[in-house]
Tab-separated table of C-alpha atoms in Angstrom:
chain	number	residue	atom	x	y	z
U	221	MET	CA	-51.128	18.258	31.235
U	222	LEU	CA	-47.248	17.977	30.630
U	223	TRP	CA	-47.144	16.153	27.632
U	224	ASP	CA	-49.570	17.213	24.629
U	225	TRP	CA	-49.590	15.261	21.504
U	226	GLY	CA	-52.091	17.504	19.898
U	227	TYR	CA	-49.469	20.066	20.160
U	228	ALA	CA	-46.752	17.182	18.914
U	229	LEU	CA	-48.886	16.276	16.271
U	230	GLU	CA	-48.604	20.117	15.122
U	231	ILE	CA	-44.858	20.903	15.525
U	232	LEU	CA	-43.472	16.999	14.215
U	233	PRO	CA	-43.728	18.407	10.356
U	234	VAL	CA	-41.331	21.250	10.821
U	235	LEU	CA	-39.407	19.489	12.932
U	236	ALA	CA	-38.913	16.556	10.347
U	237	LYS	CA	-38.146	19.587	7.455
U	238	ALA	CA	-35.203	20.560	10.120
U	239	ALA	CA	-34.205	16.834	9.900
U	240	ILE	CA	-33.485	16.825	7.279
U	241	VAL	CA	-30.958	19.706	7.226
U	242	THR	CA	-29.177	17.980	9.842
U	243	ILE	CA	-28.428	14.726	7.637
U	244	GLU	CA	-27.440	17.487	4.932
U	245	ALA	CA	-25.348	18.698	7.645
U	246	THR	CA	-24.302	15.399	8.847
U	247	PHE	CA	-23.420	14.311	5.627
U	248	LEU	CA	-21.887	16.762	3.891
U	249	GLY	CA	-19.576	16.891	6.936
U	250	PHE	CA	-18.807	13.380	7.363
U	251	LEU	CA	-17.844	13.735	3.505
U	252	ILE	CA	-15.161	16.630	3.886
U	253	ALA	CA	-14.213	14.505	6.860
U	254	ALA	CA	-13.662	11.034	5.047
U	255	SER	CA	-12.031	13.124	1.939
U	256	LEU	CA	-10.032	15.433	4.071
U	257	GLY	CA	-8.556	12.732	6.417
U	258	LEU	CA	-7.870	10.819	3.716
U	259	VAL	CA	-5.673	13.270	2.570
U	260	PHE	CA	-4.314	15.294	6.095
U	261	ALA	CA	-3.160	10.700	5.915
U	262	ILE	CA	-0.881	10.795	3.007
U	263	MET	CA	-0.378	14.319	3.717
U	264	ARG	CA	1.758	12.761	7.130
U	265	MET	CA	3.289	9.804	5.451
U	266	SER	CA	5.187	11.852	3.623
U	267	GLY	CA	8.509	13.813	3.777
U	268	PRO	CA	8.732	16.217	6.942
U	269	LEU	CA	8.455	19.410	5.144
U	270	VAL	CA	4.460	18.786	4.225
U	271	ALA	CA	3.646	15.891	7.425
U	272	GLY	CA	5.563	18.817	10.434
U	273	PRO	CA	2.453	21.593	8.762
U	274	VAL	CA	-0.481	19.220	9.021
U	275	THR	CA	0.315	17.232	12.245
U	276	LEU	CA	0.685	20.620	13.368
U	277	LEU	CA	-2.530	21.708	11.789
U	278	VAL	CA	-4.986	18.493	13.694
U	279	GLU	CA	-3.110	18.971	16.879
U	280	LEU	CA	-4.321	22.348	16.788
U	281	VAL	CA	-7.985	20.899	15.491
U	282	ARG	CA	-8.198	18.510	17.656
U	283	SER	CA	-7.294	19.928	20.558
U	284	THR	CA	-10.140	22.713	20.793
U	285	PRO	CA	-13.762	22.842	20.865
U	286	LEU	CA	-15.628	21.941	17.863
U	287	LEU	CA	-18.315	24.916	19.483
U	288	ILE	CA	-14.969	27.858	18.993
U	289	GLN	CA	-14.216	26.875	15.681
U	290	ILE	CA	-18.185	27.162	14.288
U	291	PHE	CA	-17.269	30.626	15.649
U	292	PHE	CA	-13.900	31.104	13.862
U	293	LEU	CA	-15.480	29.954	11.056
U	294	TYR	CA	-18.243	31.675	10.563
U	295	PHE	CA	-17.657	35.205	12.383
U	296	VAL	CA	-14.029	35.920	12.931
U	297	LEU	CA	-13.093	34.497	8.514
U	298	PRO	CA	-15.328	37.501	7.988
U	299	LYS	CA	-12.924	39.694	9.256
U	300	PHE	CA	-10.180	38.476	6.812
U	301	GLY	CA	-12.648	38.514	3.835
U	302	VAL	CA	-14.471	35.223	3.690
U	303	THR	CA	-17.750	35.682	4.051
U	304	LEU	CA	-19.347	32.047	5.080
U	305	ASP	CA	-23.625	31.310	5.674
U	306	ALA	CA	-24.041	29.754	8.967
U	307	PHE	CA	-24.447	26.358	7.200
U	308	THR	CA	-21.478	26.372	4.904
U	309	ALA	CA	-19.590	27.714	8.222
U	310	GLY	CA	-21.209	24.850	10.502
U	311	VAL	CA	-20.856	21.815	7.798
U	312	LEU	CA	-16.783	23.434	7.068
U	313	ALA	CA	-16.380	23.249	10.903
U	314	LEU	CA	-17.876	19.818	11.407
U	315	GLY	CA	-15.827	18.417	8.368
U	316	LEU	CA	-12.964	20.101	9.296
U	317	HIS	CA	-12.695	19.218	12.614
U	318	TYR	CA	-13.942	15.278	12.367
U	319	ALA	CA	-11.326	15.340	9.102
U	320	THR	CA	-8.293	14.825	11.580
U	321	TYR	CA	-9.978	12.349	13.930
U	322	CYS	CA	-10.587	10.221	10.724
U	323	SER	CA	-6.584	10.389	9.370
U	324	GLU	CA	-5.301	9.081	12.904
U	325	VAL	CA	-8.057	5.918	11.792
U	326	TYR	CA	-7.097	6.150	8.324
U	327	ARG	CA	-3.357	6.073	9.154
U	328	ALA	CA	-3.816	3.111	11.794
U	329	GLY	CA	-5.367	1.474	8.335
U	330	LEU	CA	-2.127	2.229	5.940
U	331	GLU	CA	0.414	1.538	8.512
U	332	ASN	CA	-1.289	-1.739	9.375
U	333	ILE	CA	-0.898	-2.665	5.491
U	334	PRO	CA	2.770	-4.756	4.993
U	335	ARG	CA	5.554	-3.570	3.799
U	336	GLY	CA	5.718	-5.801	1.405
U	337	GLN	CA	2.105	-4.963	-0.449
U	338	TRP	CA	4.608	-1.619	-0.993
U	339	GLU	CA	7.348	-3.543	-2.303
U	340	ALA	CA	5.247	-5.380	-4.826
U	341	SER	CA	3.944	-2.577	-5.959
U	342	THR	CA	7.466	-1.240	-6.793
U	343	ALA	CA	8.349	-4.244	-8.170
U	344	LEU	CA	5.711	-4.717	-10.811
U	345	ASN	CA	6.401	-0.224	-11.433
U	346	LEU	CA	3.328	0.839	-10.046
U	347	SER	CA	2.853	4.306	-9.875
U	348	SER	CA	2.092	6.233	-6.236
U	349	PHE	CA	-1.829	6.949	-7.419
U	350	THR	CA	-1.984	3.088	-8.694
U	351	THR	CA	-0.251	1.399	-5.790
U	352	PHE	CA	-2.613	3.742	-3.286
U	353	LYS	CA	-5.829	3.233	-5.388
U	354	ASP	CA	-5.533	-0.189	-6.149
U	355	ILE	CA	-4.175	-2.216	-3.650
U	356	ILE	CA	-3.213	0.002	-0.180
U	357	LEU	CA	-6.782	1.600	0.252
U	358	PRO	CA	-8.494	-1.061	-1.087
U	359	GLN	CA	-6.685	-3.434	2.013
U	360	ALA	CA	-6.885	-0.338	4.489
U	361	ILE	CA	-10.523	0.845	3.984
U	362	PRO	CA	-12.570	-2.675	5.286
U	363	PRO	CA	-11.316	-2.906	8.615
U	364	ILE	CA	-11.636	0.818	9.704
U	365	VAL	CA	-15.515	1.162	8.218
U	366	PRO	CA	-16.505	0.557	11.621
U	367	ALA	CA	-14.316	3.310	13.608
U	368	LEU	CA	-15.070	5.379	10.576
U	369	GLY	CA	-19.027	4.669	10.815
U	370	ASN	CA	-18.171	6.419	14.750
U	371	TYR	CA	-17.022	9.434	14.030
U	372	LEU	CA	-19.855	9.869	10.967
U	373	VAL	CA	-22.734	8.363	13.948
U	374	ALA	CA	-20.462	11.038	17.058
U	375	LEU	CA	-20.873	14.413	14.304
U	376	PHE	CA	-24.530	13.103	13.575
U	377	LYS	CA	-24.802	14.204	17.497
U	378	GLU	CA	-22.597	16.975	17.945
U	379	THR	CA	-24.734	18.847	15.024
U	380	PRO	CA	-26.729	20.630	17.103
U	381	LEU	CA	-24.176	22.966	18.143
U	382	LEU	CA	-25.168	24.544	14.457
U	383	SER	CA	-27.820	25.914	16.363
U	384	ALA	CA	-25.245	27.482	17.832
U	385	ILE	CA	-24.548	30.387	14.884
U	386	ALA	CA	-28.629	29.615	13.961
U	387	VAL	CA	-28.524	26.268	11.591
U	388	LEU	CA	-32.330	25.995	11.005
U	389	GLU	CA	-31.683	22.078	12.806
U	390	LEU	CA	-33.468	20.233	14.667
U	391	MET	CA	-31.982	21.456	18.058
U	392	GLN	CA	-32.357	25.318	16.369
U	393	THR	CA	-35.658	24.740	15.256
U	394	ALA	CA	-36.681	23.118	18.291
U	395	LYS	CA	-35.745	26.187	20.671
U	396	ILE	CA	-37.717	28.799	18.104
U	397	LEU	CA	-40.584	26.039	18.685
U	398	GLY	CA	-40.549	26.491	22.391
U	399	SER	CA	-39.757	29.912	22.693
U	400	GLU	CA	-42.534	31.096	20.511
U	401	THR	CA	-45.533	29.100	22.936
U	402	PHE	CA	-43.633	27.761	25.613
U	403	ARG	CA	-43.945	24.792	25.431
U	404	TYR	CA	-40.020	22.831	25.581
U	405	VAL	CA	-41.177	19.432	26.190
U	406	GLU	CA	-42.342	17.672	23.668
U	407	PRO	CA	-40.253	20.010	20.913
U	408	ILE	CA	-37.065	19.097	22.684
U	409	THR	CA	-38.131	15.066	23.343
U	410	LEU	CA	-39.151	14.944	19.855
U	411	VAL	CA	-35.326	16.144	18.769
U	412	GLY	CA	-34.319	13.232	21.011
U	413	VAL	CA	-36.467	10.921	20.092
U	414	ILE	CA	-35.340	11.744	16.332
U	415	PHE	CA	-32.200	11.670	17.098
U	416	LEU	CA	-32.681	8.001	18.862
U	417	ILE	CA	-33.435	6.755	15.868
U	418	MET	CA	-31.716	7.885	13.883
U	419	SER	CA	-28.382	7.262	15.301
U	420	LEU	CA	-29.777	3.649	15.217
U	421	VAL	CA	-30.982	3.604	11.332
U	422	SER	CA	-27.571	4.386	10.781
U	423	ALA	CA	-26.169	1.759	13.088
U	424	VAL	CA	-27.916	-1.015	11.377
U	425	GLY	CA	-26.239	0.898	7.786
U	426	ILE	CA	-23.403	0.984	8.832
U	427	ARG	CA	-22.659	-2.781	9.930
U	428	TRP	CA	-24.681	-3.289	6.624
U	429	VAL	CA	-21.834	-1.542	5.403
U	430	GLU	CA	-19.079	-3.215	6.846
U	431	ARG	CA	-20.983	-6.562	6.235
U	432	ALA	CA	-20.236	-6.372	2.797
U	433	LEU	CA	-17.385	-5.287	2.441
U	434	ASN	CA	-16.050	-8.526	4.835
U	435	ARG	CA	-17.546	-10.181	2.018
U	436	ARG	CA	-16.147	-9.111	-0.254
U	437	THR	CA	-12.654	-8.845	1.045
U	438	ALA	CA	-12.039	-11.227	4.117
U	439	ARG	CA	-11.766	-15.332	2.293
J	299	MET	CA	24.742	-11.101	-32.627
J	300	ASN	CA	24.713	-7.404	-32.303
J	301	SER	CA	27.476	-5.135	-29.984
J	302	SER	CA	25.004	-4.877	-27.351
J	303	ASP	CA	25.388	-8.828	-26.292
J	304	ALA	CA	28.452	-7.922	-24.653
J	305	THR	CA	26.778	-5.236	-22.449
J	306	PRO	CA	26.470	-6.877	-19.418
J	307	MET	CA	22.650	-7.208	-18.482
J	308	VAL	CA	23.344	-6.182	-14.322
J	309	ARG	CA	25.691	-3.946	-13.386
J	310	PHE	CA	27.535	-3.343	-9.629
J	311	GLU	CA	30.559	-1.102	-9.620
J	312	ASN	CA	31.848	-0.096	-6.624
J	313	VAL	CA	28.306	-0.131	-4.285
J	314	THR	CA	28.038	0.242	-0.988
J	315	LYS	CA	24.926	0.607	1.405
J	316	ARG	CA	25.288	1.144	5.428
J	317	TYR	CA	22.857	0.840	7.976
J	318	GLY	CA	23.283	4.424	9.594
J	319	SER	CA	27.131	2.509	10.771
J	320	LEU	CA	26.730	-0.701	9.498
J	321	THR	CA	27.894	-1.164	6.380
J	322	VAL	CA	26.416	-4.279	5.111
J	323	ILE	CA	27.153	-3.280	0.749
J	324	ASP	CA	31.225	-2.686	0.764
J	325	GLY	CA	31.909	-2.067	-2.838
J	326	LEU	CA	29.996	-4.480	-4.235
J	327	ASP	CA	31.449	-5.157	-8.113
J	328	LEU	CA	29.408	-7.999	-10.242
J	329	SER	CA	28.750	-7.423	-13.851
J	330	ILE	CA	25.892	-10.714	-14.807
J	331	GLY	CA	25.610	-11.493	-18.517
J	332	ARG	CA	22.850	-11.944	-20.693
J	333	GLY	CA	20.456	-14.829	-19.483
J	334	GLU	CA	23.114	-15.977	-17.195
J	335	LYS	CA	21.883	-17.221	-14.348
J	336	VAL	CA	23.675	-16.456	-10.687
J	337	ALA	CA	22.856	-18.064	-7.420
J	338	MET	CA	23.900	-16.246	-4.471
J	339	ILE	CA	24.772	-17.940	-1.674
J	340	GLY	CA	26.322	-17.436	1.717
J	341	PRO	CA	25.516	-16.989	5.079
J	342	SER	CA	22.779	-14.794	6.892
J	343	GLY	CA	23.910	-11.445	6.988
J	344	SER	CA	25.591	-11.175	4.429
J	345	GLY	CA	24.312	-9.099	1.849
J	346	LYS	CA	22.692	-11.162	-0.546
J	347	THR	CA	19.350	-10.157	-0.276
J	348	THR	CA	20.501	-6.410	0.204
J	349	VAL	CA	21.443	-6.961	-3.702
J	350	LEU	CA	18.703	-7.382	-4.407
J	351	ARG	CA	17.251	-4.997	-2.894
J	352	MET	CA	19.021	-2.591	-4.585
J	353	LEU	CA	18.793	-3.693	-8.247
J	354	MET	CA	15.165	-3.307	-7.453
J	355	THR	CA	15.547	0.438	-5.982
J	356	LEU	CA	13.512	-1.362	-3.172
J	357	GLU	CA	16.575	0.355	-1.645
J	358	ARG	CA	18.906	3.313	-2.203
J	359	ILE	CA	22.447	3.017	-2.239
J	360	ASP	CA	25.133	4.954	-0.731
J	361	GLY	CA	27.968	4.926	-2.772
J	362	GLY	CA	28.200	3.239	-6.667
J	363	VAL	CA	26.471	3.125	-9.215
J	364	ILE	CA	24.215	0.217	-10.780
J	365	TRP	CA	23.818	-0.155	-14.499
J	366	VAL	CA	20.930	-2.180	-15.842
J	367	ASP	CA	20.769	-3.535	-19.905
J	368	GLY	CA	24.032	-0.809	-20.916
J	369	GLU	CA	22.524	2.461	-18.857
J	370	ARG	CA	22.518	3.666	-15.405
J	371	LEU	CA	19.419	2.677	-13.100
J	372	THR	CA	20.731	4.957	-9.845
J	373	HIS	CA	21.807	8.214	-11.342
J	374	VAL	CA	21.558	9.822	-14.806
J	375	GLU	CA	24.021	12.631	-15.464
J	376	ARG	CA	22.982	15.350	-15.906
J	377	ASN	CA	25.755	18.906	-17.615
J	378	GLY	CA	28.390	16.164	-17.354
J	379	ARG	CA	27.773	14.853	-13.712
J	380	LEU	CA	26.301	11.903	-11.951
J	381	VAL	CA	23.634	13.273	-9.844
J	382	PRO	CA	20.917	10.417	-8.625
J	383	ALA	CA	17.788	9.683	-10.756
J	384	ASP	CA	13.969	10.793	-10.298
J	385	THR	CA	11.472	8.554	-10.161
J	386	ASN	CA	10.878	8.432	-13.648
J	387	HIS	CA	13.713	7.638	-14.795
J	388	LEU	CA	13.930	4.251	-11.545
J	389	ARG	CA	10.933	3.404	-12.894
J	390	ARG	CA	11.424	3.198	-16.523
J	391	VAL	CA	14.565	1.517	-16.187
J	392	ARG	CA	12.885	-0.576	-13.336
J	393	GLY	CA	10.432	-2.113	-15.701
J	394	LYS	CA	13.636	-4.609	-17.046
J	395	ILE	CA	13.149	-6.136	-14.410
J	396	GLY	CA	10.575	-8.211	-12.436
J	397	MET	CA	11.056	-9.712	-8.269
J	398	VAL	CA	9.358	-12.715	-6.201
J	399	PHE	CA	10.053	-12.092	-2.749
J	400	GLN	CA	10.475	-14.668	-0.103
J	401	HIS	CA	7.364	-13.864	1.486
J	402	PHE	CA	5.132	-13.719	-1.809
J	403	ASN	CA	3.166	-10.680	-1.198
J	404	LEU	CA	0.668	-11.114	-3.654
J	405	PHE	CA	-2.943	-8.617	-3.771
J	406	PRO	CA	-4.898	-10.343	-1.505
J	407	HIS	CA	-7.953	-8.872	-2.523
J	408	MET	CA	-7.129	-9.784	-6.216
J	409	THR	CA	-7.457	-13.168	-7.798
J	410	ALA	CA	-4.561	-15.200	-9.108
J	411	LEU	CA	-5.849	-13.539	-12.525
J	412	LYS	CA	-5.931	-9.985	-11.659
J	413	ASN	CA	-3.481	-10.453	-9.528
J	414	CYS	CA	-1.205	-11.336	-12.513
J	415	MET	CA	-3.876	-8.259	-14.918
J	416	GLU	CA	-3.298	-5.213	-12.354
J	417	ALA	CA	0.280	-3.851	-13.528
J	418	PRO	CA	0.347	-5.320	-17.556
J	419	VAL	CA	-2.458	-3.022	-17.793
J	420	THR	CA	-1.921	0.292	-15.360
J	421	VAL	CA	1.441	0.606	-16.223
J	422	LEU	CA	2.156	-0.716	-19.764
J	423	GLY	CA	-1.397	-0.066	-20.886
J	424	MET	CA	-2.487	-3.062	-22.101
J	425	LYS	CA	-6.018	-3.762	-23.232
J	426	LYS	CA	-7.768	-6.069	-20.088
J	427	ARG	CA	-9.025	-8.757	-22.759
J	428	GLU	CA	-5.872	-8.804	-23.772
J	429	ALA	CA	-3.745	-8.488	-20.548
J	430	GLU	CA	-6.876	-11.334	-19.209
J	431	GLU	CA	-5.835	-13.604	-21.607
J	432	ARG	CA	-2.203	-13.561	-20.853
J	433	ALA	CA	-2.731	-13.281	-17.505
J	434	ALA	CA	-4.042	-17.086	-17.897
J	435	GLU	CA	-1.382	-18.092	-20.210
J	436	LEU	CA	1.150	-17.272	-17.578
J	437	LEU	CA	-1.111	-18.935	-14.589
J	438	ALA	CA	-0.816	-22.038	-17.223
J	439	MET	CA	2.844	-22.347	-17.566
J	440	VAL	CA	2.834	-22.247	-13.566
J	441	GLY	CA	0.027	-25.069	-13.533
J	442	LEU	CA	-2.185	-22.869	-11.945
J	443	ALA	CA	-5.045	-22.626	-15.589
J	444	ASP	CA	-7.782	-23.842	-13.105
J	445	LYS	CA	-7.084	-21.526	-10.407
J	446	LYS	CA	-7.323	-18.304	-11.674
J	447	ASP	CA	-10.512	-17.147	-9.509
J	448	HIS	CA	-8.742	-18.778	-6.216
J	449	PHE	CA	-7.612	-15.276	-4.270
J	450	PRO	CA	-4.248	-16.132	-2.973
J	451	SER	CA	-5.934	-17.155	0.503
J	452	GLN	CA	-7.463	-20.244	-0.744
J	453	LEU	CA	-4.334	-21.616	-2.069
J	454	SER	CA	-1.090	-23.314	-0.498
J	455	GLY	CA	2.529	-21.658	-0.137
J	456	GLY	CA	3.523	-22.995	-3.394
J	457	GLN	CA	1.041	-21.916	-5.287
J	458	GLN	CA	0.932	-18.341	-4.245
J	459	GLN	CA	5.086	-18.875	-4.707
J	460	ARG	CA	3.461	-19.790	-8.653
J	461	VAL	CA	1.054	-17.053	-9.013
J	462	ALA	CA	3.567	-14.832	-7.917
J	463	ILE	CA	6.249	-16.045	-10.365
J	464	ALA	CA	3.425	-15.340	-12.874
J	465	ARG	CA	3.042	-12.124	-11.900
J	466	ALA	CA	6.667	-10.826	-12.411
J	467	CYS	CA	6.771	-12.457	-15.585
J	468	ALA	CA	3.688	-10.405	-16.684
J	469	MET	CA	5.962	-7.305	-17.088
J	470	ARG	CA	8.134	-9.316	-19.442
J	471	PRO	CA	11.146	-8.361	-17.505
J	472	LYS	CA	14.672	-8.931	-19.426
J	473	VAL	CA	16.091	-9.796	-15.444
J	474	MET	CA	14.517	-11.779	-12.756
J	475	LEU	CA	15.727	-11.387	-9.387
J	476	PHE	CA	14.377	-14.551	-6.888
J	477	ASP	CA	14.729	-13.764	-3.149
J	478	GLU	CA	14.674	-16.329	-0.956
J	479	VAL	CA	11.819	-17.667	-2.957
J	480	THR	CA	11.288	-21.299	-0.994
J	481	SER	CA	11.988	-20.303	1.813
J	482	ALA	CA	8.443	-19.307	3.749
J	483	LEU	CA	7.447	-22.582	1.746
J	484	ASP	CA	6.515	-26.537	3.563
J	485	PRO	CA	9.339	-28.753	2.318
J	486	GLU	CA	7.083	-30.668	0.494
J	487	LEU	CA	6.062	-27.218	-1.549
J	488	VAL	CA	9.630	-26.179	-2.302
J	489	GLY	CA	9.888	-28.562	-5.496
J	490	GLU	CA	6.873	-27.115	-7.205
J	491	VAL	CA	8.056	-24.099	-7.230
J	492	LEU	CA	12.112	-24.857	-8.143
J	493	ASN	CA	10.266	-26.424	-11.401
J	494	VAL	CA	8.406	-23.136	-12.389
J	495	ILE	CA	11.966	-21.644	-12.224
J	496	ARG	CA	13.501	-24.189	-13.815
J	497	LYS	CA	10.743	-24.640	-17.159
J	498	LEU	CA	11.186	-20.003	-17.338
J	499	GLY	CA	15.196	-21.366	-17.069
J	500	ALA	CA	14.477	-23.028	-20.161
J	501	GLU	CA	11.766	-21.286	-22.233
J	502	HIS	CA	13.145	-17.628	-21.646
J	503	ASP	CA	15.686	-16.077	-22.392
J	504	LEU	CA	15.793	-14.648	-18.875
J	505	THR	CA	18.899	-13.409	-16.614
J	506	MET	CA	18.494	-14.603	-13.205
J	507	LEU	CA	19.099	-13.806	-9.701
J	508	MET	CA	18.869	-16.228	-7.171
J	509	VAL	CA	19.013	-15.979	-3.281
J	510	THR	CA	18.843	-19.636	-2.157
J	511	HIS	CA	19.425	-22.187	0.273
J	512	GLN	CA	19.033	-24.713	-1.853
J	513	MET	CA	22.038	-26.146	-2.558
J	514	GLY	CA	21.293	-28.610	-4.491
J	515	PHE	CA	19.478	-26.099	-6.770
J	516	ALA	CA	22.140	-23.642	-7.123
J	517	LYS	CA	24.253	-25.951	-8.285
J	518	GLU	CA	22.145	-27.896	-11.091
J	519	PHE	CA	20.863	-24.270	-11.973
J	520	ALA	CA	22.402	-21.974	-11.944
J	521	ASP	CA	25.695	-20.851	-14.241
J	522	ARG	CA	27.435	-19.288	-11.843
J	523	ILE	CA	27.736	-19.668	-8.023
J	524	SER	CA	28.478	-15.766	-5.715
J	525	PHE	CA	29.629	-16.949	-2.881
J	526	PHE	CA	28.895	-13.929	-0.064
J	527	HIS	CA	30.687	-12.996	3.074
J	528	ARG	CA	30.094	-9.396	5.087
J	529	GLY	CA	29.532	-8.335	2.159
J	530	LYS	CA	31.154	-8.845	-0.343
J	531	ILE	CA	32.273	-11.800	-3.083
J	532	GLU	CA	34.375	-14.476	-1.661
J	533	GLU	CA	34.739	-16.266	-4.423
J	534	ASP	CA	32.840	-16.688	-7.082
J	535	GLY	CA	32.437	-19.092	-10.123
J	536	LYS	CA	31.003	-22.665	-11.792
J	537	PRO	CA	28.762	-24.302	-10.137
J	538	ALA	CA	31.246	-27.240	-10.132
J	539	ASP	CA	34.409	-25.212	-9.219
J	540	ILE	CA	32.375	-23.404	-6.267
J	541	PHE	CA	30.966	-27.208	-4.272
J	542	GLY	CA	33.169	-29.412	-6.071
J	543	ASN	CA	36.397	-27.766	-4.849
J	544	PRO	CA	36.184	-24.254	-3.690
J	545	LYS	CA	39.125	-22.226	-3.075
J	546	ASN	CA	38.077	-19.578	-0.273
J	547	GLU	CA	38.600	-21.172	3.746
J	548	ARG	CA	35.250	-19.418	4.555
J	549	THR	CA	33.419	-20.710	1.365
J	550	ARG	CA	34.880	-24.032	2.294
J	551	GLN	CA	33.591	-23.932	5.752
J	552	PHE	CA	29.554	-22.479	4.614
J	553	LEU	CA	29.862	-25.003	2.452
J	554	HIS	CA	30.523	-27.575	4.932
J	555	ALA	CA	27.879	-26.307	7.783
J	556	VAL	CA	25.434	-26.162	5.072
J	557	LEU	CA	25.412	-29.852	3.244
J	558	ASP	CA	26.575	-31.410	6.141
J	559	ALA	CA	23.237	-29.978	8.433
J	560	GLY	CA	21.456	-31.082	5.221
């Protein structure tokens, strides 16, 4: 028999546990991506002394495979005295990688704010911090939520790469189960289905956030 | 009367502004007294708006010094030498200046009331409740008491511009700059905005600088008219003299052109 329901049910709790690791990696990674991305975007808007190096870093990260970056953080950094456990290294790599994509999205959002908004802020003597926090970001973020949401889902779907450094997320767990029993059909299929369900759920979630933001901002 | 009454509220001292090789303001000297209402007129590209933008620190100047209320805005003295002012200095001095823009530049994600509260709360450190009371008063002054919870997109152009005036007033500036504030409005909405400016001028001891194409309003409202041409003031005087008996040939040509068109 190709599909063994008994075995599938037996491994489901193990995979569910691994799914939690996947979700944790996704959210922590995206938290880093979203905040670091904003920092990159703002730094790229300031003087060339700051913008230059940041642009270089962003291009470097964007132009190299995520898997290499994961390996770099996990296997190469210890040579420089920085030892990270697999989960931390993986999450940092995911976060950094997607931060560079997010920074492009933020940049587009920030550039879309009319100059008049900055000028009115200057005329009212708002500090740069207040201008960003109260005037620019609340206008820049809502339109880019869909794009950021896409990267959340993309990041989520890249988490199996963490299996390469033996983080016990879904994919790694499925591989271990498979190698123990020589049955790969059930674990791998279930992992696929779990990813599918979670992707669909998050897509709905993102659309909900989008609508909520539009209700607040569009009139 | 104290001695400071003699100091001009705003003074441009040999101010120059260039965009690349184009000189838009050419060694401008201009003094504006306390409470004085000056209308700047002239053909487009003559530098009037740039004068306001330099004063609001939206444009850096390439030469000269701007003074506000008896102190330098653009420069500070350090070891006996004048150096360009840092952000802290700019923020302190430009707090005396408010500006109303051609395209209103209201914050679209805030209600009229919130637009008028943002700066008093975050810059002046005013309590929310006090800022709200004052914002409501100011909106009432511009005739929009019933629109305080509306967002800018729910208001007409004239109403938006009146909110923008209230918002600028909330910072209690000593100098108000009006940059073609009726140019983006439908003709039937111009009057309500000009009325608010008239009221502001009558009730408050504000120094006002305006760039305008409303010659009738300039003539009636301003104490003084400055005619700009190619980055320089060609003629400057009382409205009656400028409009009634312009001495400068260019002023004459300009007034002919705009008054004939109107």
